[in-house]
Short mmCIF file of C-alpha atoms and ligand atoms in Angstrom, two decimals:
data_model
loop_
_atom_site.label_atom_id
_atom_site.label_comp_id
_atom_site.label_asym_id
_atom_site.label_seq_id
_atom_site.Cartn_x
_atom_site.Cartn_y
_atom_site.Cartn_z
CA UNK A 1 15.16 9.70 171.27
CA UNK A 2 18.67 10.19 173.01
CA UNK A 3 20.23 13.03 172.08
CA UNK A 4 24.21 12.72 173.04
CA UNK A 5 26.43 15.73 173.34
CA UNK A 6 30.47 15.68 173.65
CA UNK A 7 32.63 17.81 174.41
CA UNK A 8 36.27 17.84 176.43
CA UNK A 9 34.63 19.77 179.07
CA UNK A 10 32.50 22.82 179.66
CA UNK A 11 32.55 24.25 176.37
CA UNK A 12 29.84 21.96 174.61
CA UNK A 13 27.18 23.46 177.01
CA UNK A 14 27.84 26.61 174.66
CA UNK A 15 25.88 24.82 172.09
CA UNK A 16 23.50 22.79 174.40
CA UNK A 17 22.65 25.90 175.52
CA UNK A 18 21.73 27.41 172.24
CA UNK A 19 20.09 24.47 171.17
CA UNK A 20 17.38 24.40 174.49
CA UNK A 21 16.73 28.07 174.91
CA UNK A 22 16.55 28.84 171.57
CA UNK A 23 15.60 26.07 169.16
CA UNK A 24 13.56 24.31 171.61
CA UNK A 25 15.21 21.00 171.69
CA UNK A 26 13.56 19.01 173.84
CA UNK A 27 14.66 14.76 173.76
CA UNK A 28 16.45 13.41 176.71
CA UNK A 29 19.83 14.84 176.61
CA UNK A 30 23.16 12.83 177.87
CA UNK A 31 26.36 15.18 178.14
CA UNK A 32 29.71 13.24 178.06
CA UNK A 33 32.37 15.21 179.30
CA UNK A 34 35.44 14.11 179.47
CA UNK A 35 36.60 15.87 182.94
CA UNK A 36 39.22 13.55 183.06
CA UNK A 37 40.83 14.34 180.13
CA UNK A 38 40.19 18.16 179.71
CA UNK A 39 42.06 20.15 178.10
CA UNK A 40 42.79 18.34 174.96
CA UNK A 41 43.87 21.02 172.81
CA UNK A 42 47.52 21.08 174.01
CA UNK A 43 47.56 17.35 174.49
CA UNK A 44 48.99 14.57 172.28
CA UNK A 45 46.56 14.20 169.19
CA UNK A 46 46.99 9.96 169.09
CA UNK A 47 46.22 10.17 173.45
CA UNK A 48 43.57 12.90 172.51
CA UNK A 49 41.86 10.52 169.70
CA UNK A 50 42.02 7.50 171.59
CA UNK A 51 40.18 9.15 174.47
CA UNK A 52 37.22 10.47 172.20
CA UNK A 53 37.05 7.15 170.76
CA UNK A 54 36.19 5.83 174.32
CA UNK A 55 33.79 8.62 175.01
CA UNK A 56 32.08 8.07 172.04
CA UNK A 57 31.71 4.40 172.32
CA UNK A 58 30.34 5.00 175.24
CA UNK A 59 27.27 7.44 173.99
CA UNK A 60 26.32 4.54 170.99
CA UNK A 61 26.42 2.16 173.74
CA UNK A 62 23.79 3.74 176.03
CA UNK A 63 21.82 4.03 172.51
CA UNK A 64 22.55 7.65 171.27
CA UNK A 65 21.61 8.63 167.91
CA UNK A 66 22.47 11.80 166.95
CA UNK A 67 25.15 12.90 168.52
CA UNK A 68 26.61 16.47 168.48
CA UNK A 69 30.26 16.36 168.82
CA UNK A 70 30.56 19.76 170.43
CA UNK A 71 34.11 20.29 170.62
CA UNK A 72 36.15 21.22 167.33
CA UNK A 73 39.31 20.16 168.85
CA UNK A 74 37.74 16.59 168.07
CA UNK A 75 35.94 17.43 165.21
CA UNK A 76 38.82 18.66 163.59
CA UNK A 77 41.13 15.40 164.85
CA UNK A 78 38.29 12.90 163.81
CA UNK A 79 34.90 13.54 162.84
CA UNK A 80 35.15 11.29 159.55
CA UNK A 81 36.90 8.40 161.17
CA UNK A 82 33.97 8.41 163.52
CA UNK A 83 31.64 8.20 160.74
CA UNK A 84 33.36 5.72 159.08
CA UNK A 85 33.59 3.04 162.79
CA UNK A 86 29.39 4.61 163.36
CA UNK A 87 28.04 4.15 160.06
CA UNK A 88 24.31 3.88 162.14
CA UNK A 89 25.14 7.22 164.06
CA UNK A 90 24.44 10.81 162.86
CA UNK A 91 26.98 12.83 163.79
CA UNK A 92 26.80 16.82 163.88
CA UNK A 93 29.95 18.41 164.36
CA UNK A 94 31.72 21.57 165.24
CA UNK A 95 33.31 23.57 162.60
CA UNK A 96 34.40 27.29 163.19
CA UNK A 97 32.11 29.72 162.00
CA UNK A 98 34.00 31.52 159.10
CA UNK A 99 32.02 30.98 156.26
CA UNK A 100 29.47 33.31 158.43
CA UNK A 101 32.24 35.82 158.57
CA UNK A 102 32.94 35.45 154.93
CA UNK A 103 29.67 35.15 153.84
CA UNK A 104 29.18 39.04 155.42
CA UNK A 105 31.03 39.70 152.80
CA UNK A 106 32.61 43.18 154.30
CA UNK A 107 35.84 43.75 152.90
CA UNK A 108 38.08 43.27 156.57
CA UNK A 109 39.97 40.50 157.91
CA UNK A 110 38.42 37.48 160.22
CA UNK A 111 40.30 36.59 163.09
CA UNK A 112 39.68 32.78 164.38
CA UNK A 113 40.78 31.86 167.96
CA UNK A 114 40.28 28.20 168.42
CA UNK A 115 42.73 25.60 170.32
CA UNK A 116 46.36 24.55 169.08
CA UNK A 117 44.99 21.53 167.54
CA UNK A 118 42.25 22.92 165.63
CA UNK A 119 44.41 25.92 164.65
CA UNK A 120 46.83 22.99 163.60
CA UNK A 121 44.96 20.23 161.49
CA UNK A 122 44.23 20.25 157.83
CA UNK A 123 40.32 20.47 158.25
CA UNK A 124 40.40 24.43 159.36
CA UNK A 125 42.82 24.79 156.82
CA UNK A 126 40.78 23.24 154.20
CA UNK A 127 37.56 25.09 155.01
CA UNK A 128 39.44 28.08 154.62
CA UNK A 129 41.30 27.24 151.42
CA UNK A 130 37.64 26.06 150.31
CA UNK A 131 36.05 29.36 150.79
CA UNK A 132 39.11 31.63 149.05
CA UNK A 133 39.79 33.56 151.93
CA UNK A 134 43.20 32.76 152.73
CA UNK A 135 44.36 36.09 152.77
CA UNK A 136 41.54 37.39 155.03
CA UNK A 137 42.28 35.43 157.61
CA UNK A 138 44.64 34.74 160.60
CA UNK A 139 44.16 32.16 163.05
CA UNK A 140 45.66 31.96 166.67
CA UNK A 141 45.45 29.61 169.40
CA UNK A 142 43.83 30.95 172.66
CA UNK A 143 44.34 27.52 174.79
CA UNK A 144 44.17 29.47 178.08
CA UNK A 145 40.20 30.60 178.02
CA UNK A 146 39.73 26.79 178.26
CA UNK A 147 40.96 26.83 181.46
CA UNK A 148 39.44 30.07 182.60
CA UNK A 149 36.40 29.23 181.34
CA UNK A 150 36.63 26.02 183.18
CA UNK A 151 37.17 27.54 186.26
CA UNK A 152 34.71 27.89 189.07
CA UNK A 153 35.78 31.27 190.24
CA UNK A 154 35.52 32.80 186.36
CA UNK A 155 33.42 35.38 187.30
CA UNK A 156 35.42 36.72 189.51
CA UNK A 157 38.83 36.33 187.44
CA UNK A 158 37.61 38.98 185.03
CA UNK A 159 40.75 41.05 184.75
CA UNK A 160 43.14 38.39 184.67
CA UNK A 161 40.86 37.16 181.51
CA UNK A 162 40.67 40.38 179.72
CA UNK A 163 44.33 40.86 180.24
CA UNK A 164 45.02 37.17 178.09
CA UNK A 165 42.13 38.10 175.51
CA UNK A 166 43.93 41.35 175.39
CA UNK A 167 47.12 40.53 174.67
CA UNK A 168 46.12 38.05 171.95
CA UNK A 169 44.25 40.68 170.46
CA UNK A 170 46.91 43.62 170.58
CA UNK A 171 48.98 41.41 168.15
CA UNK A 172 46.52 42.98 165.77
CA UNK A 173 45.12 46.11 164.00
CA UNK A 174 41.71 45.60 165.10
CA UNK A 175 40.77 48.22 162.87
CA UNK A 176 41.52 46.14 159.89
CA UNK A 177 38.96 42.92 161.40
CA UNK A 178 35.07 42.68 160.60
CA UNK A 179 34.90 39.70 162.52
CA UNK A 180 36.16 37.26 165.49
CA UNK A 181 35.58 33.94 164.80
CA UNK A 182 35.40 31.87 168.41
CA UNK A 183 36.62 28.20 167.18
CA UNK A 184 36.22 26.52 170.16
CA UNK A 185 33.19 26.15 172.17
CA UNK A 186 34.55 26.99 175.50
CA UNK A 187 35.17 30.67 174.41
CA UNK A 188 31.57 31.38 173.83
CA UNK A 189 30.72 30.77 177.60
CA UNK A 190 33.54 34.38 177.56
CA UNK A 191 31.86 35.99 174.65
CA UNK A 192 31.08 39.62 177.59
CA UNK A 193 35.01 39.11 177.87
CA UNK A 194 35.65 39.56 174.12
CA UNK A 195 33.25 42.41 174.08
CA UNK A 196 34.39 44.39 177.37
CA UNK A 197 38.30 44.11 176.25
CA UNK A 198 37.49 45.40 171.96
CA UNK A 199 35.43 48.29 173.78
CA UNK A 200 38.56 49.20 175.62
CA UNK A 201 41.23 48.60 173.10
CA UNK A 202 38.52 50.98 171.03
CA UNK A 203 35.17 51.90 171.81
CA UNK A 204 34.76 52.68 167.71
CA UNK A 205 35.50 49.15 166.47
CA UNK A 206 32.88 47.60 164.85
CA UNK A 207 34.06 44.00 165.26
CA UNK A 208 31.73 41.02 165.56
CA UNK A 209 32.70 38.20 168.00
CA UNK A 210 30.71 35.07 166.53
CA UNK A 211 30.35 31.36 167.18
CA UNK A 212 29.07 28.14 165.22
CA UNK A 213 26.26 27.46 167.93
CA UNK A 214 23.12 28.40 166.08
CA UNK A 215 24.34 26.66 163.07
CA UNK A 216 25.36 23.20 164.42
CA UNK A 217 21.47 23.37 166.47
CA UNK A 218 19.87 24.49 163.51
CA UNK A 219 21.43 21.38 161.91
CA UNK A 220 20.96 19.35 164.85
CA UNK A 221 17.27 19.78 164.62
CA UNK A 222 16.84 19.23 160.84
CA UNK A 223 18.40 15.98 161.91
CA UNK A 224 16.44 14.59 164.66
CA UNK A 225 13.39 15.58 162.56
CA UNK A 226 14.83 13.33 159.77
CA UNK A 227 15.17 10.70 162.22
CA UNK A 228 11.97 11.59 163.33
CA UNK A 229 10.43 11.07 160.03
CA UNK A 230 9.87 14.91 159.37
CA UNK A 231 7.24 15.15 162.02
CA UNK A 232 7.17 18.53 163.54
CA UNK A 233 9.51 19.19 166.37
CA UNK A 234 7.75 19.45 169.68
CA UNK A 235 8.54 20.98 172.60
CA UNK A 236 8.88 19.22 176.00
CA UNK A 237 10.12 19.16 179.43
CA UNK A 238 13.97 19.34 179.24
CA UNK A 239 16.28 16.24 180.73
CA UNK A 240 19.92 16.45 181.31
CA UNK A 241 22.06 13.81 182.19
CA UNK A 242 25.47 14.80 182.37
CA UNK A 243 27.83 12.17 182.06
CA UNK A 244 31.32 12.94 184.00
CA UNK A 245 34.61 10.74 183.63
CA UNK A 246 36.26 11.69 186.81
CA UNK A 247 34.29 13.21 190.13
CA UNK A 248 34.58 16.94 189.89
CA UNK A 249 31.98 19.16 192.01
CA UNK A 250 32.86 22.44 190.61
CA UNK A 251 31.59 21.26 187.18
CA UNK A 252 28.08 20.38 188.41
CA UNK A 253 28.34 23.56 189.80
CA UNK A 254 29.35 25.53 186.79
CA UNK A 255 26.61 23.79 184.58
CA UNK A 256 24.15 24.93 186.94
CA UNK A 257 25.90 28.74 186.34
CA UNK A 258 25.84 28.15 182.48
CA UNK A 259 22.08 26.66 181.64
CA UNK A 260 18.89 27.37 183.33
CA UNK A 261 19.02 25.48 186.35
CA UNK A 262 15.14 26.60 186.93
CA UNK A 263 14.05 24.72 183.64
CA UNK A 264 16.41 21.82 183.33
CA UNK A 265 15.70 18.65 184.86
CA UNK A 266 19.25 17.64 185.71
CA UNK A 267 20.88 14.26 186.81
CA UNK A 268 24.21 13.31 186.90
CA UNK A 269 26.42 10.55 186.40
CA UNK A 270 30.00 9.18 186.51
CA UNK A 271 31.37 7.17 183.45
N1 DGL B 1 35.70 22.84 173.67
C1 DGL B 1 36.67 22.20 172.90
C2 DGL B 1 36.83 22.76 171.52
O1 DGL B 1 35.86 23.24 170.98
C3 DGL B 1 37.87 21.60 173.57
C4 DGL B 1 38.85 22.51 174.21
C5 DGL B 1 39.97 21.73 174.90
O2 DGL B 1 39.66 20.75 175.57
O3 DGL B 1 41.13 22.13 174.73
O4 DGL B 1 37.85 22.71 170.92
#
């Protein structure tokens, strides 16, 4: 079975990630990013559909079936048009992780940090309208960490990251927040960040910084074992074949930071 992945850039190795090391997924893996094209959550949504149209076509073409669109910039812009032109495909998409917040059920207020278009588009909006937590929640765009967490040199940019988590966050009463909902799957690959910068705002705060990664592999796996026929998943060597649409060394490089380069068979190839 080919298992696609998609994301703008980086960010869907979040998830890939989670899904390897700790659900065992094991199929041969292709990873379309769209290097190209990254960032698209500041871009034009009609140039930033069009684009994930092509990337997509791309993944059914080679034969991929499911595939995770892990991004919620373009699960948010078009994850039911894409089921509608793939009616063969399984698609598992990205969705913020509030109803985890909400579900904690502690009486504070979840803030969600996700890109302008997801921040933007009615399917956020809907999922929080859905769950009756309106007033709980704010939501602001953190665009930026995309880039930084793009970056090659990230590790070493650490205070010039803190100091843009920071001043999102100091718009805030942290005090007031249970939970910080990470709505886009680059900001989990800064997840230390989050943590460093609440411990200095205030080492008492209690907040949780969460992502939707265990809950889109969890579903991912229910999934290929449905298309599996419900045998029982097994657990194999590990193939990645990481799909780029423009030449870009640093990002070979920075997969090899963010997933075990010791137990990951990797190959690479340009669109
Ligand atoms: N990682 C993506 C997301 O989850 C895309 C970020 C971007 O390209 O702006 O939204």
């Amino acid at each position: 079975m080919k298992v696609g992945f998609f994301d703008s850039g980086l960010g869907g190795l979040s998830v890939l990630k989670e899904a390897i090391e700790n659900e065992g997924l094991s199929e041969d893996i292709y990873y379309l990013a769209d290097t190209k094209n990254t960032p698209y959550g500041v871009k034009d949504e009609r140039f930033v559909r069009d684009v994930i149209f092509n990337n997509i076509d791309y993944l059914v073409k080679i034969g991929c079936n499911p595939i995770v669109i892990a991004c919620n910039t373009a699960t948010s812009l078009c994850i039911n048009e894409l089921r509608e032109k793939y009616t063969d495909i399984v698609f598992i998409g990205t969705e913020p992780a509030v109803k985890v917040a909400a579900d904690s059920k502690q009486n504070k207020k979840i803030l969600v940090l996700a890109t302008s278009i997801t921040v933007k588009r009615e399917k956020l909006l809907n999922l929080i309208d859905n769950l009756h937590i309106k007033d709980k929640v704010e939501l602001s765009s953190a665009d930026k960490l995309v880039l930084f967490a793009e970056n090659i040199d990230c590790q070493n940019m650490e205070l010039e990251i803190n100091n843009y988590i920071k001043s999102i966050l100091m718009q805030y009463n942290l005090d007031e927040f249970s939970h910080i909902v990470l709505g886009c799957t680059h900001f989990p690959l800064l997840k230390d960040n989050f943590y460093k910068v609440i411990k200095e705002i205030n080492p008492n705060l209690t907040i949780q910084v969460i992502d939707g990664a265990k809950g889109i592999s969890n579903n991912l796996i229910v999934n290929i074992n449905r298309l599996n026929g419900n045998k029982t998943y097994l657990k194999n060597t590990k193939k990645v074949t990481i799909i780029l649409t423009s030449k870009n060394q640093d990002f070979i490089a920075r997969t090899k930071q963010i997933l075990d380069k010791e137990k990951i068979k990797f190959e690479y190839k340009l669109q």
